[in-house]
Short mmCIF file of C-alpha atoms in Angstrom, two decimals:
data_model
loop_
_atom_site.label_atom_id
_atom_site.label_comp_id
_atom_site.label_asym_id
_atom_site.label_seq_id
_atom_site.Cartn_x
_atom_site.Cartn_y
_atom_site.Cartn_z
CA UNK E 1 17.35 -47.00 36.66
CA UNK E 2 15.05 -45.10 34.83
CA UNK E 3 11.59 -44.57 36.41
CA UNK E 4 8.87 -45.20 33.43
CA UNK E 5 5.94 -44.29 35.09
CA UNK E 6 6.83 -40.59 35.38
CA UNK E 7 6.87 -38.80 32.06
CA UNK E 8 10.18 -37.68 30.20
CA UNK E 9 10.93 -34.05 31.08
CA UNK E 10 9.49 -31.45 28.52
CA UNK E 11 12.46 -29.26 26.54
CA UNK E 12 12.68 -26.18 26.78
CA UNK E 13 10.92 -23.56 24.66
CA UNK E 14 12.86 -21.33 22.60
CA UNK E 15 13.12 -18.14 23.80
CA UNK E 16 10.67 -15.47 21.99
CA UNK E 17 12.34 -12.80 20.36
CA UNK E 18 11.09 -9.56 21.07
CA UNK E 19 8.22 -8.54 18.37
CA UNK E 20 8.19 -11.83 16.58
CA UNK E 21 11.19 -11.30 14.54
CA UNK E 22 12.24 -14.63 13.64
CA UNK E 23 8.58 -15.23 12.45
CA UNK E 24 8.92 -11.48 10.43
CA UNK E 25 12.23 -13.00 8.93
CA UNK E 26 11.22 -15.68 7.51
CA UNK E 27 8.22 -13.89 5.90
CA UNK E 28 11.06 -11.29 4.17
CA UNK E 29 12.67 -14.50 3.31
CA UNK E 30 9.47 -15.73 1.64
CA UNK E 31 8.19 -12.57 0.00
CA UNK E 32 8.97 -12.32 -3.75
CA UNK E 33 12.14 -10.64 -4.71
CA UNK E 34 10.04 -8.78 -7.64
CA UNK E 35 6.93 -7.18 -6.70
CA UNK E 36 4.02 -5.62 -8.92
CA UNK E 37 4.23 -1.83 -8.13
CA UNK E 38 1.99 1.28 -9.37
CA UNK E 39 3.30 4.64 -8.94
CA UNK E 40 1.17 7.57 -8.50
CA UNK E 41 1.92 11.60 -8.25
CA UNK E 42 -1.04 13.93 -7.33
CA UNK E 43 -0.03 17.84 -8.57
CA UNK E 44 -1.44 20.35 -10.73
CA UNK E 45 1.56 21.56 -11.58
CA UNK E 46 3.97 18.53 -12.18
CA UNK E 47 4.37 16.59 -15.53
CA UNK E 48 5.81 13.40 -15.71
CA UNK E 49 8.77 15.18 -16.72
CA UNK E 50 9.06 17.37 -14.25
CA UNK E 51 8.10 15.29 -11.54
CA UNK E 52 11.15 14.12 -9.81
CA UNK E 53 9.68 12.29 -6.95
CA UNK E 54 8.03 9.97 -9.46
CA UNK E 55 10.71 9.63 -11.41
CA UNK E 56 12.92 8.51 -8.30
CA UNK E 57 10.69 6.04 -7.22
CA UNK E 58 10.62 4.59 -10.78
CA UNK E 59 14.67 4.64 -10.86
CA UNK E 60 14.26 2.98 -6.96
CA UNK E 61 12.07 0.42 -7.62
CA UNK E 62 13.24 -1.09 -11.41
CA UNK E 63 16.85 -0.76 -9.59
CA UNK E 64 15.27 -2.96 -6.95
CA UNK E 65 14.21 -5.64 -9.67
CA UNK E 66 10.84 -4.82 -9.06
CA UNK E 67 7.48 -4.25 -11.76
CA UNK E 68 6.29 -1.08 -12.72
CA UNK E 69 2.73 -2.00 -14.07
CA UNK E 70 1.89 1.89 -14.22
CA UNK E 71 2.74 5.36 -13.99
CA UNK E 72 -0.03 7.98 -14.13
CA UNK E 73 0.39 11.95 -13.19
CA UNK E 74 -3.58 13.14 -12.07
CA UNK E 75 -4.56 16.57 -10.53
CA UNK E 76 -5.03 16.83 -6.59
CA UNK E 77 -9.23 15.95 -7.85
CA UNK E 78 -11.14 13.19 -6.05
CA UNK E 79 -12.38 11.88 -8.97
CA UNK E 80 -9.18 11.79 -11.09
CA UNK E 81 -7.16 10.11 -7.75
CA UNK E 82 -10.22 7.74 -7.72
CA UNK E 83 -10.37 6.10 -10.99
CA UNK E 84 -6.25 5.88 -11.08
CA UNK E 85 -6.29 4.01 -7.71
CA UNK E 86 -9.29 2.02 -9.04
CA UNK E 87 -7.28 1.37 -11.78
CA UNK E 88 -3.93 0.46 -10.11
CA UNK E 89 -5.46 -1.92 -7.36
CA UNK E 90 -6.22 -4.34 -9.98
CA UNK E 91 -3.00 -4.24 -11.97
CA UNK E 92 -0.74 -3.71 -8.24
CA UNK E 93 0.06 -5.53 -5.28
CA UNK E 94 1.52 -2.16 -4.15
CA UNK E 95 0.50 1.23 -5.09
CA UNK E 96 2.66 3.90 -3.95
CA UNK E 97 1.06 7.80 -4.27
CA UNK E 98 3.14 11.11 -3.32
CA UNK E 99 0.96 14.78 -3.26
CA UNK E 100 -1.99 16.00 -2.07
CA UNK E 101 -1.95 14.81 1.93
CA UNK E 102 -1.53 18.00 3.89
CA UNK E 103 -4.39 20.17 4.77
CA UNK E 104 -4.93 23.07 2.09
CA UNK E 105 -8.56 23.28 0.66
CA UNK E 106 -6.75 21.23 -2.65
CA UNK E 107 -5.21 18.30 -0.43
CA UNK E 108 -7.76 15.38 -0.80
CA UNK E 109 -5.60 12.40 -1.52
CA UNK E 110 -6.22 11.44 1.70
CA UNK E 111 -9.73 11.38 2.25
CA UNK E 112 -9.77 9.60 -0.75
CA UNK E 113 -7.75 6.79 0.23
CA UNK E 114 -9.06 6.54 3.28
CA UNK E 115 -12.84 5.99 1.96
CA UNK E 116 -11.43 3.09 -0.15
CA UNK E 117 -9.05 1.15 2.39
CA UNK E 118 -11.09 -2.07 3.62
CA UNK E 119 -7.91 -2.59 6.06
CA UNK E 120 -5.81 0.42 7.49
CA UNK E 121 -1.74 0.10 8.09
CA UNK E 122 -1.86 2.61 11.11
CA UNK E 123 2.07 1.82 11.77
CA UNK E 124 3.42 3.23 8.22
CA UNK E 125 1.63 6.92 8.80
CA UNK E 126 2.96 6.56 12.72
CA UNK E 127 6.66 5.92 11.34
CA UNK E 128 6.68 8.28 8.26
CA UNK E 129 5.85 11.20 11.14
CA UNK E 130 8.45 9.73 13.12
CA UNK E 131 10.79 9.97 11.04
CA UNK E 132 9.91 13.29 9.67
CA UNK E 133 9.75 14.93 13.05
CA UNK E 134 13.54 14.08 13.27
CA UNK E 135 14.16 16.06 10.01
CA UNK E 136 11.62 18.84 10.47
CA UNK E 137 10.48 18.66 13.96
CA UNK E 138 6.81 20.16 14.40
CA UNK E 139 5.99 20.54 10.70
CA UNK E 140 5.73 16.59 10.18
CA UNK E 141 2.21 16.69 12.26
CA UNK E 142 0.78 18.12 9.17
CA UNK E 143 1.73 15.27 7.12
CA UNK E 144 -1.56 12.80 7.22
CA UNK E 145 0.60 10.06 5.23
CA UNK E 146 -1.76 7.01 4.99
CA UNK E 147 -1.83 3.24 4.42
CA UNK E 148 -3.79 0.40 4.06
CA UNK E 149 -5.14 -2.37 1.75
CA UNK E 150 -7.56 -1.44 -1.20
CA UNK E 151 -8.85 -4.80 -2.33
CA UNK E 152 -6.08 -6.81 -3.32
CA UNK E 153 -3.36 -3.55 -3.19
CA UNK E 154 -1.30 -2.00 -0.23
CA UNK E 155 -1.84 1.54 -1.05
CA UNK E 156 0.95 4.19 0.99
CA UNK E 157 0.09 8.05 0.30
CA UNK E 158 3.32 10.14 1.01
CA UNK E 159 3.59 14.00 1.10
CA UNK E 160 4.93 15.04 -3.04
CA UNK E 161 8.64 16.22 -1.92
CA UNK E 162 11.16 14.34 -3.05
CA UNK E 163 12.76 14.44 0.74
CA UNK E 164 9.19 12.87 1.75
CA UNK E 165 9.21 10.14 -0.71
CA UNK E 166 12.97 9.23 0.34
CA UNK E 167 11.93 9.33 3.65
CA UNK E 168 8.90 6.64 2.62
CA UNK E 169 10.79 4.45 0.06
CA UNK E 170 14.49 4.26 1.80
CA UNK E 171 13.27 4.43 5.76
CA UNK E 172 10.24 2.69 5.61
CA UNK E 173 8.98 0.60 1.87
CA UNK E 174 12.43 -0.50 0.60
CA UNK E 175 13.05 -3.30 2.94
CA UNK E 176 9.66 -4.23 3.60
CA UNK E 177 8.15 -4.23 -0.05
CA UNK E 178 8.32 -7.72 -0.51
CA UNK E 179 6.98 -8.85 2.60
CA UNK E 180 4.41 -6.74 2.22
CA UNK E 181 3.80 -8.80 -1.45
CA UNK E 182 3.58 -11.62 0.94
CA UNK E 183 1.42 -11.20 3.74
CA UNK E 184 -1.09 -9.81 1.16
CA UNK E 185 -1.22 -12.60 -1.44
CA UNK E 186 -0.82 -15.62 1.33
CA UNK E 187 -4.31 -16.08 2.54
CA UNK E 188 -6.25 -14.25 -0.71
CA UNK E 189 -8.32 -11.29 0.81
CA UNK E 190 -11.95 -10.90 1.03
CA UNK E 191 -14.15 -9.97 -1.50
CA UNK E 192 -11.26 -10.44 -3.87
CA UNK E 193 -11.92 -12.49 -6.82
CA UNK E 194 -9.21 -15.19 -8.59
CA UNK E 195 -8.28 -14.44 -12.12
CA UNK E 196 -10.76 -17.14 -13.82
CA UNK E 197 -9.37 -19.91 -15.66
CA UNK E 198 -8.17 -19.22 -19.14
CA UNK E 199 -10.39 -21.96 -20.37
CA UNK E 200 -14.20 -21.63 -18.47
CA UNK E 201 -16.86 -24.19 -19.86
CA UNK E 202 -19.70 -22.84 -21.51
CA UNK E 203 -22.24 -24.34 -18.86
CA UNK E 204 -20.11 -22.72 -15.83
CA UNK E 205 -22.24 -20.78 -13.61
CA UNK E 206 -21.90 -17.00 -13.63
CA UNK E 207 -19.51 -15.56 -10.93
CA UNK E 208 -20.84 -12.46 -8.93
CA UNK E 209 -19.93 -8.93 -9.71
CA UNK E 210 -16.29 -8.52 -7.58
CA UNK E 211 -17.32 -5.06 -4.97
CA UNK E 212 -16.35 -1.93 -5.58
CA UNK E 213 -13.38 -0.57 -3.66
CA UNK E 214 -14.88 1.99 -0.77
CA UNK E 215 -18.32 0.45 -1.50
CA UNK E 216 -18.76 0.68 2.39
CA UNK E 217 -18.61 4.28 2.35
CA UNK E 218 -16.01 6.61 4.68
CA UNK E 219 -14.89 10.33 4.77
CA UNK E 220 -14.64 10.66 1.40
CA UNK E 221 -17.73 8.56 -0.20
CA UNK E 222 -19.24 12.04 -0.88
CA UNK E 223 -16.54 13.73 -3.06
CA UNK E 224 -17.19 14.65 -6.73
CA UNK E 225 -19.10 11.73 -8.61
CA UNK E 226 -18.96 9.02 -5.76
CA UNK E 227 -21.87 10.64 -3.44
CA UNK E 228 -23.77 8.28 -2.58
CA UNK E 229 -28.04 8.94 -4.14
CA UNK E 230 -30.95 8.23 -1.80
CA UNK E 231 -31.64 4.39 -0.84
#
């Protein structure tokens, strides 16, 4: 007979898998199978014709089903990598940049990105060298490849070789694109604004001015026309 007064045995738990990877599943499973994607080279030599790591993510990611919003080729200048990034965050849910992030007096894609990233993706520069040590051993510490969100964007900044950018896109990006889509749009982000409604009544209060990406400053809040005056 069964005793009552003693409560029913508890099942047990699932077992966790290691990482949270049924949890990551099902986020791949909900991301969108076409994602908005901007696609930036930094060179001062390269045209859009001549720029075959460009070109192959372009091929990569319309071959993936995926949205090309823009395509821009800028000079390895602050203020040119800047205003395209500007530009892309608000047209992209991920921007992808190659050139201009080793350490030569003209490599300042990085600082760049770095002074307008409101959350950093440590992991994707930590995998990218990774996976570049097993290709070119030492030389991948030189690589500062970067990532993080810029607004409502997932920015990645790559090294410009086309080995680099496979490296990025096919060992890293490819299988994680859409996810990425996902965890980014799920909760909204902060000091992100909602597209207003197509139809706003006339008496509808004003919303306030959305920030400025890198409004907080960072490494590179002093390069070219972004230096901050006296307060």
């Amino acid at each position: 007979m069964t005793d009552l007064s003693k409560p029913a045995p508890r099942a047990p738990e699932p077992a966790a898998t290691p990482g949270g990877a049924a949890s990551s599943d099902a986020h791949r499973a909900a991301g969108p199978q076409s994602v908005r994607v901007a696609v930036l080279t930094v060179s001062d030599t390269r045209t859009p014709e001549t720029d075959t790591s460009g070109q192959y993510l372009l091929a990569e990611l319309r071959g993936q089903g995926h949205e090309v919003v823009a395509y821009r080729v800028v000079r390895d200048d602050a203020v040119e990598i800047r205003s395209a990034l500007v530009a892309f965050a608000r047209e992209a849910t991920v921007v992808l940049s190659s050139g201009g992030t080793g350490i030569t007096g003209r490599d300042v894609t990085v600082p760049v990105v770095e002074s307008m990233i409101t959350k950093p993706i440590p992991g994707f520069g930590e995998l990218f060298r990774m996976l570049s040590y097993q290709q070119v051993g030492g030389a991948a510490m030189l690589s500062r490849a970067v990532g993080g969100l810029v607004r409502g964007a997932v920015v990645f900044a790559v090294p410009g070789s086309l080995n680099a950018v496979k490296t990025a896109w096919e060992g890293i990006l490819r299988d994680e694109i859409g996810h990425l889509a996902f965890e980014v749009t799920r909760h909204g982000q902060p000091g992100v604004l909602a597209a207003p409604p197509a139809h706003t009544p006339a008496d509808a209060p004003a919303l306030p001015p959305a920030p400025q990406p890198g409004a907080g400053g960072g490494v590179a809040a002093g390069l070219g026309r972004h230096r901050k005056g006296p307060q």
